Amino acid sequence: MIPRDETVRLIGALTAMENKLLDAAHHWELLDENGCVPAAPSYTELLQHAADAHDLSRDVLRLTGDFAGSPYRTTRAGSAVLVHLATASSLSVHAAPHFADTAEGALSVLQSGGPLDHNLANRMVIDHAVARSFLRRASEPLRDAAKELDDHLDFHRFLTKLTPRNSPVLPPSRPGRRHH
């Protein structure tokens, strides 16, 4: 079994990471208030999306690696959590390249000095949306892993109810004296 304190700590870490991914997916926007790609999209801002997505992915990978190296991965709950973490890791690593592709499109607009090409704008919208989708999708297995651990806490509670608390603990028996 995963100790209760460690389970609670892991649930907190998973929930925090899930919230970071969802927050990024929700707040990192490409389109302006009219729902259009700006005429001069900010390369710096879009490149920052890629860098921040990379950092988030690294954090998910680190969380996964730490758990994979723990002795808890071999428990029933731990095995399920590890599968969810592996899925989150795989999904999260795909976001940064799509954000980087969006930034590359913005850079080409800056370098051309001309108006934003319709095909390039569409490609940027798709890349940015796909990147945000990977962040949202990566948050789901983190939520599922936290749910798995929450169920594990329920199991802890169940076992605690079964264990008698007021039973006296008998001292260890002493070996009898030998008489020769």
PDB file of C-alpha atoms in Angstrom:
ATOM      1  CA  MET A   1       0.000   0.000   0.000  1.00  0.00           C
ATOM      2  CA  ILE A   2       1.018   3.573  -0.566  1.00  0.00           C
ATOM      3  CA  PRO A   3       1.250   5.330   2.820  1.00  0.00           C
ATOM      4  CA  ARG A   4      -1.565   7.778   3.502  1.00  0.00           C
ATOM      5  CA  ASP A   5       0.684  10.872   3.788  1.00  0.00           C
ATOM      6  CA  GLU A   6       2.438  10.025   0.525  1.00  0.00           C
ATOM      7  CA  THR A   7      -0.928   9.456  -1.168  1.00  0.00           C
ATOM      8  CA  VAL A   8      -2.187  12.863  -0.032  1.00  0.00           C
ATOM      9  CA  ARG A   9       1.051  14.512  -1.210  1.00  0.00           C
ATOM     10  CA  LEU A  10       0.789  12.838  -4.615  1.00  0.00           C
ATOM     11  CA  ILE A  11      -2.849  13.861  -5.030  1.00  0.00           C
ATOM     12  CA  GLY A  12      -1.820  17.464  -4.338  1.00  0.00           C
ATOM     13  CA  ALA A  13       1.031  17.316  -6.853  1.00  0.00           C
ATOM     14  CA  LEU A  14      -1.163  15.748  -9.535  1.00  0.00           C
ATOM     15  CA  THR A  15      -3.974  18.242  -8.995  1.00  0.00           C
ATOM     16  CA  ALA A  16      -1.563  21.192  -9.108  1.00  0.00           C
ATOM     17  CA  MET A  17      -0.047  19.923 -12.365  1.00  0.00           C
ATOM     18  CA  GLU A  18      -3.491  19.297 -13.859  1.00  0.00           C
ATOM     19  CA  ASN A  19      -4.499  22.870 -12.992  1.00  0.00           C
ATOM     20  CA  LYS A  20      -1.324  24.323 -14.528  1.00  0.00           C
ATOM     21  CA  LEU A  21      -1.958  22.497 -17.802  1.00  0.00           C
ATOM     22  CA  LEU A  22      -5.616  23.540 -17.914  1.00  0.00           C
ATOM     23  CA  ASP A  23      -4.766  27.123 -17.020  1.00  0.00           C
ATOM     24  CA  ALA A  24      -2.205  27.307 -19.833  1.00  0.00           C
ATOM     25  CA  ALA A  25      -4.593  25.738 -22.334  1.00  0.00           C
ATOM     26  CA  HIS A  26      -7.248  28.239 -21.365  1.00  0.00           C
ATOM     27  CA  HIS A  27      -5.171  31.422 -21.197  1.00  0.00           C
ATOM     28  CA  TRP A  28      -2.604  31.051 -23.973  1.00  0.00           C
ATOM     29  CA  GLU A  29      -4.410  32.564 -26.907  1.00  0.00           C
ATOM     30  CA  LEU A  30      -3.507  33.348 -30.467  1.00  0.00           C
ATOM     31  CA  LEU A  31      -6.697  34.964 -31.694  1.00  0.00           C
ATOM     32  CA  ASP A  32      -7.689  38.543 -30.939  1.00  0.00           C
ATOM     33  CA  GLU A  33     -10.993  39.636 -29.391  1.00  0.00           C
ATOM     34  CA  ASN A  34     -12.644  39.353 -32.843  1.00  0.00           C
ATOM     35  CA  GLY A  35     -11.568  35.714 -33.223  1.00  0.00           C
ATOM     36  CA  CYS A  36      -8.948  36.499 -35.872  1.00  0.00           C
ATOM     37  CA  VAL A  37      -5.210  36.050 -36.056  1.00  0.00           C
ATOM     38  CA  PRO A  38      -3.695  39.492 -35.432  1.00  0.00           C
ATOM     39  CA  ALA A  39      -2.168  41.151 -38.511  1.00  0.00           C
ATOM     40  CA  ALA A  40       1.174  41.124 -36.678  1.00  0.00           C
ATOM     41  CA  PRO A  41       1.148  38.181 -34.254  1.00  0.00           C
ATOM     42  CA  SER A  42       3.704  38.436 -31.468  1.00  0.00           C
ATOM     43  CA  TYR A  43       6.585  36.088 -32.164  1.00  0.00           C
ATOM     44  CA  THR A  44       7.957  36.658 -28.664  1.00  0.00           C
ATOM     45  CA  GLU A  45       4.667  35.812 -26.963  1.00  0.00           C
ATOM     46  CA  LEU A  46       4.117  32.729 -29.101  1.00  0.00           C
ATOM     47  CA  LEU A  47       7.680  31.562 -28.544  1.00  0.00           C
ATOM     48  CA  GLN A  48       7.059  31.999 -24.802  1.00  0.00           C
ATOM     49  CA  HIS A  49       4.057  29.668 -25.134  1.00  0.00           C
ATOM     50  CA  ALA A  50       6.417  27.051 -26.601  1.00  0.00           C
ATOM     51  CA  ALA A  51       9.000  27.562 -23.843  1.00  0.00           C
ATOM     52  CA  ASP A  52       6.374  27.414 -21.090  1.00  0.00           C
ATOM     53  CA  ALA A  53       4.778  24.307 -22.626  1.00  0.00           C
ATOM     54  CA  HIS A  54       8.215  22.708 -22.682  1.00  0.00           C
ATOM     55  CA  ASP A  55       8.637  23.537 -18.972  1.00  0.00           C
ATOM     56  CA  LEU A  56       5.212  22.080 -18.165  1.00  0.00           C
ATOM     57  CA  SER A  57       6.067  18.932 -20.083  1.00  0.00           C
ATOM     58  CA  ARG A  58       9.368  18.641 -18.236  1.00  0.00           C
ATOM     59  CA  ASP A  59       7.469  18.911 -14.928  1.00  0.00           C
ATOM     60  CA  VAL A  60       5.052  16.151 -15.974  1.00  0.00           C
ATOM     61  CA  LEU A  61       7.973  13.975 -17.077  1.00  0.00           C
ATOM     62  CA  ARG A  62       9.783  14.609 -13.792  1.00  0.00           C
ATOM     63  CA  LEU A  63       6.659  13.725 -11.792  1.00  0.00           C
ATOM     64  CA  THR A  64       6.319  10.550 -13.843  1.00  0.00           C
ATOM     65  CA  GLY A  65       9.987   9.641 -13.460  1.00  0.00           C
ATOM     66  CA  ASP A  66       9.921  10.221  -9.707  1.00  0.00           C
ATOM     67  CA  PHE A  67       6.868   8.028  -9.329  1.00  0.00           C
ATOM     68  CA  ALA A  68       8.308   5.358 -11.636  1.00  0.00           C
ATOM     69  CA  GLY A  69      11.370   5.212  -9.378  1.00  0.00           C
ATOM     70  CA  SER A  70       9.324   4.860  -6.202  1.00  0.00           C
ATOM     71  CA  PRO A  71       8.498   1.545  -4.551  1.00  0.00           C
ATOM     72  CA  TYR A  72       4.777   2.406  -4.818  1.00  0.00           C
ATOM     73  CA  ARG A  73       4.659   1.811  -8.570  1.00  0.00           C
ATOM     74  CA  THR A  74       4.338  -1.922  -7.942  1.00  0.00           C
ATOM     75  CA  THR A  75       1.113  -1.683  -5.927  1.00  0.00           C
ATOM     76  CA  ARG A  76      -2.239  -2.040  -7.667  1.00  0.00           C
ATOM     77  CA  ALA A  77      -2.997   1.666  -7.266  1.00  0.00           C
ATOM     78  CA  GLY A  78       0.589   2.625  -8.073  1.00  0.00           C
ATOM     79  CA  SER A  79       0.553   0.645 -11.295  1.00  0.00           C
ATOM     80  CA  ALA A  80      -2.635   2.395 -12.434  1.00  0.00           C
ATOM     81  CA  VAL A  81      -1.217   5.796 -11.475  1.00  0.00           C
ATOM     82  CA  LEU A  82       1.946   5.094 -13.449  1.00  0.00           C
ATOM     83  CA  VAL A  83      -0.068   4.269 -16.578  1.00  0.00           C
ATOM     84  CA  HIS A  84      -1.945   7.581 -16.241  1.00  0.00           C
ATOM     85  CA  LEU A  85       1.312   9.467 -15.689  1.00  0.00           C
ATOM     86  CA  ALA A  86       2.901   7.836 -18.735  1.00  0.00           C
ATOM     87  CA  THR A  87      -0.067   8.934 -20.849  1.00  0.00           C
ATOM     88  CA  ALA A  88       0.125  12.493 -19.493  1.00  0.00           C
ATOM     89  CA  SER A  89       3.848  12.570 -20.235  1.00  0.00           C
ATOM     90  CA  SER A  90       3.354  11.395 -23.781  1.00  0.00           C
ATOM     91  CA  LEU A  91       0.616  13.929 -24.482  1.00  0.00           C
ATOM     92  CA  SER A  92       2.335  16.868 -22.825  1.00  0.00           C
ATOM     93  CA  VAL A  93       5.508  16.595 -24.903  1.00  0.00           C
ATOM     94  CA  HIS A  94       3.534  17.217 -28.093  1.00  0.00           C
ATOM     95  CA  ALA A  95       2.335  20.698 -27.116  1.00  0.00           C
ATOM     96  CA  ALA A  96       5.638  22.618 -27.291  1.00  0.00           C
ATOM     97  CA  PRO A  97       6.466  21.769 -30.947  1.00  0.00           C
ATOM     98  CA  HIS A  98       3.026  22.963 -32.081  1.00  0.00           C
ATOM     99  CA  PHE A  99       3.432  26.200 -30.153  1.00  0.00           C
ATOM    100  CA  ALA A 100       6.899  26.560 -31.708  1.00  0.00           C
ATOM    101  CA  ASP A 101       5.401  26.052 -35.188  1.00  0.00           C
ATOM    102  CA  THR A 102       2.883  28.808 -34.422  1.00  0.00           C
ATOM    103  CA  ALA A 103       5.719  31.116 -33.370  1.00  0.00           C
ATOM    104  CA  GLU A 104       7.618  30.262 -36.541  1.00  0.00           C
ATOM    105  CA  GLY A 105       4.582  31.380 -38.545  1.00  0.00           C
ATOM    106  CA  ALA A 106       4.524  34.677 -36.665  1.00  0.00           C
ATOM    107  CA  LEU A 107       8.227  35.157 -37.384  1.00  0.00           C
ATOM    108  CA  SER A 108       7.693  34.621 -41.098  1.00  0.00           C
ATOM    109  CA  VAL A 109       4.985  37.311 -41.043  1.00  0.00           C
ATOM    110  CA  LEU A 110       7.421  39.699 -39.327  1.00  0.00           C
ATOM    111  CA  GLN A 111      10.191  38.924 -41.803  1.00  0.00           C
ATOM    112  CA  SER A 112       8.006  39.267 -44.891  1.00  0.00           C
ATOM    113  CA  GLY A 113       6.713  42.658 -43.817  1.00  0.00           C
ATOM    114  CA  GLY A 114       3.615  41.974 -45.869  1.00  0.00           C
ATOM    115  CA  PRO A 115       0.062  41.160 -44.889  1.00  0.00           C
ATOM    116  CA  LEU A 116      -0.706  37.883 -43.173  1.00  0.00           C
ATOM    117  CA  ASP A 117      -1.262  35.168 -45.764  1.00  0.00           C
ATOM    118  CA  HIS A 118      -4.607  33.379 -45.340  1.00  0.00           C
ATOM    119  CA  ASN A 119      -3.042  29.897 -45.538  1.00  0.00           C
ATOM    120  CA  LEU A 120      -0.368  30.809 -42.998  1.00  0.00           C
ATOM    121  CA  ALA A 121      -3.008  32.229 -40.653  1.00  0.00           C
ATOM    122  CA  ASN A 122      -5.010  29.010 -40.905  1.00  0.00           C
ATOM    123  CA  ARG A 123      -1.925  26.910 -40.230  1.00  0.00           C
ATOM    124  CA  MET A 124      -1.073  29.041 -37.195  1.00  0.00           C
ATOM    125  CA  VAL A 125      -4.607  28.713 -35.819  1.00  0.00           C
ATOM    126  CA  ILE A 126      -4.507  24.948 -36.255  1.00  0.00           C
ATOM    127  CA  ASP A 127      -1.043  24.569 -34.704  1.00  0.00           C
ATOM    128  CA  HIS A 128      -1.965  26.707 -31.712  1.00  0.00           C
ATOM    129  CA  ALA A 129      -5.282  24.905 -31.199  1.00  0.00           C
ATOM    130  CA  VAL A 130      -3.597  21.510 -31.438  1.00  0.00           C
ATOM    131  CA  ALA A 131      -0.964  22.578 -28.891  1.00  0.00           C
ATOM    132  CA  ARG A 132      -3.647  23.749 -26.456  1.00  0.00           C
ATOM    133  CA  SER A 133      -5.530  20.520 -27.051  1.00  0.00           C
ATOM    134  CA  PHE A 134      -2.472  18.487 -26.067  1.00  0.00           C
ATOM    135  CA  LEU A 135      -2.267  20.446 -22.806  1.00  0.00           C
ATOM    136  CA  ARG A 136      -5.956  19.809 -22.059  1.00  0.00           C
ATOM    137  CA  ARG A 137      -5.661  16.144 -22.986  1.00  0.00           C
ATOM    138  CA  ALA A 138      -2.539  15.747 -20.820  1.00  0.00           C
ATOM    139  CA  SER A 139      -4.481  17.110 -17.835  1.00  0.00           C
ATOM    140  CA  GLU A 140      -7.082  14.317 -18.077  1.00  0.00           C
ATOM    141  CA  PRO A 141      -4.822  11.389 -17.118  1.00  0.00           C
ATOM    142  CA  LEU A 142      -3.428  13.501 -14.268  1.00  0.00           C
ATOM    143  CA  ARG A 143      -6.997  13.926 -13.018  1.00  0.00           C
ATOM    144  CA  ASP A 144      -7.546  10.177 -13.440  1.00  0.00           C
ATOM    145  CA  ALA A 145      -4.342   9.402 -11.508  1.00  0.00           C
ATOM    146  CA  ALA A 146      -5.487  11.659  -8.653  1.00  0.00           C
ATOM    147  CA  LYS A 147      -8.865   9.879  -8.688  1.00  0.00           C
ATOM    148  CA  GLU A 148      -7.076   6.527  -8.492  1.00  0.00           C
ATOM    149  CA  LEU A 149      -5.156   7.742  -5.446  1.00  0.00           C
ATOM    150  CA  ASP A 150      -8.314   9.163  -3.893  1.00  0.00           C
ATOM    151  CA  ASP A 151      -9.881   5.712  -4.240  1.00  0.00           C
ATOM    152  CA  HIS A 152      -6.745   4.342  -2.592  1.00  0.00           C
ATOM    153  CA  LEU A 153      -7.370   6.711   0.344  1.00  0.00           C
ATOM    154  CA  ASP A 154     -10.888   5.287   0.607  1.00  0.00           C
ATOM    155  CA  PHE A 155      -9.291   1.866   0.901  1.00  0.00           C
ATOM    156  CA  HIS A 156      -7.076   3.230   3.714  1.00  0.00           C
ATOM    157  CA  ARG A 157     -10.211   4.486   5.502  1.00  0.00           C
ATOM    158  CA  PHE A 158     -11.898   1.124   5.061  1.00  0.00           C
ATOM    159  CA  LEU A 159      -8.939  -0.730   6.532  1.00  0.00           C
ATOM    160  CA  THR A 160      -8.756   1.710   9.438  1.00  0.00           C
ATOM    161  CA  LYS A 161     -12.379   0.930  10.307  1.00  0.00           C
ATOM    162  CA  LEU A 162     -11.618  -2.799  10.291  1.00  0.00           C
ATOM    163  CA  THR A 163      -8.567  -2.495  12.538  1.00  0.00           C
ATOM    164  CA  PRO A 164      -9.512  -2.464  16.223  1.00  0.00           C
ATOM    165  CA  ARG A 165      -7.950   0.563  17.884  1.00  0.00           C
ATOM    166  CA  ASN A 166      -8.584  -0.193  21.529  1.00  0.00           C
ATOM    167  CA  SER A 167      -7.194  -3.682  21.695  1.00  0.00           C
ATOM    168  CA  PRO A 168      -4.435  -3.897  24.250  1.00  0.00           C
ATOM    169  CA  VAL A 169      -0.980  -4.637  22.980  1.00  0.00           C
ATOM    170  CA  LEU A 170       0.543  -7.492  24.894  1.00  0.00           C
ATOM    171  CA  PRO A 171       4.212  -7.298  25.745  1.00  0.00           C
ATOM    172  CA  PRO A 172       6.427  -9.838  24.045  1.00  0.00           C
ATOM    173  CA  SER A 173       6.641 -13.096  25.965  1.00  0.00           C
ATOM    174  CA  ARG A 174       9.800 -13.755  27.860  1.00  0.00           C
ATOM    175  CA  PRO A 175      11.675 -16.922  27.285  1.00  0.00           C
ATOM    176  CA  GLY A 176      11.391 -19.209  30.301  1.00  0.00           C
ATOM    177  CA  ARG A 177      14.389 -19.777  32.538  1.00  0.00           C
ATOM    178  CA  ARG A 178      16.178 -23.036  32.213  1.00  0.00           C
ATOM    179  CA  HIS A 179      17.045 -24.861  35.340  1.00  0.00           C
ATOM    180  CA  HIS A 180      19.952 -27.227  35.242  1.00  0.00           C
TER     181      HIS A 180
END
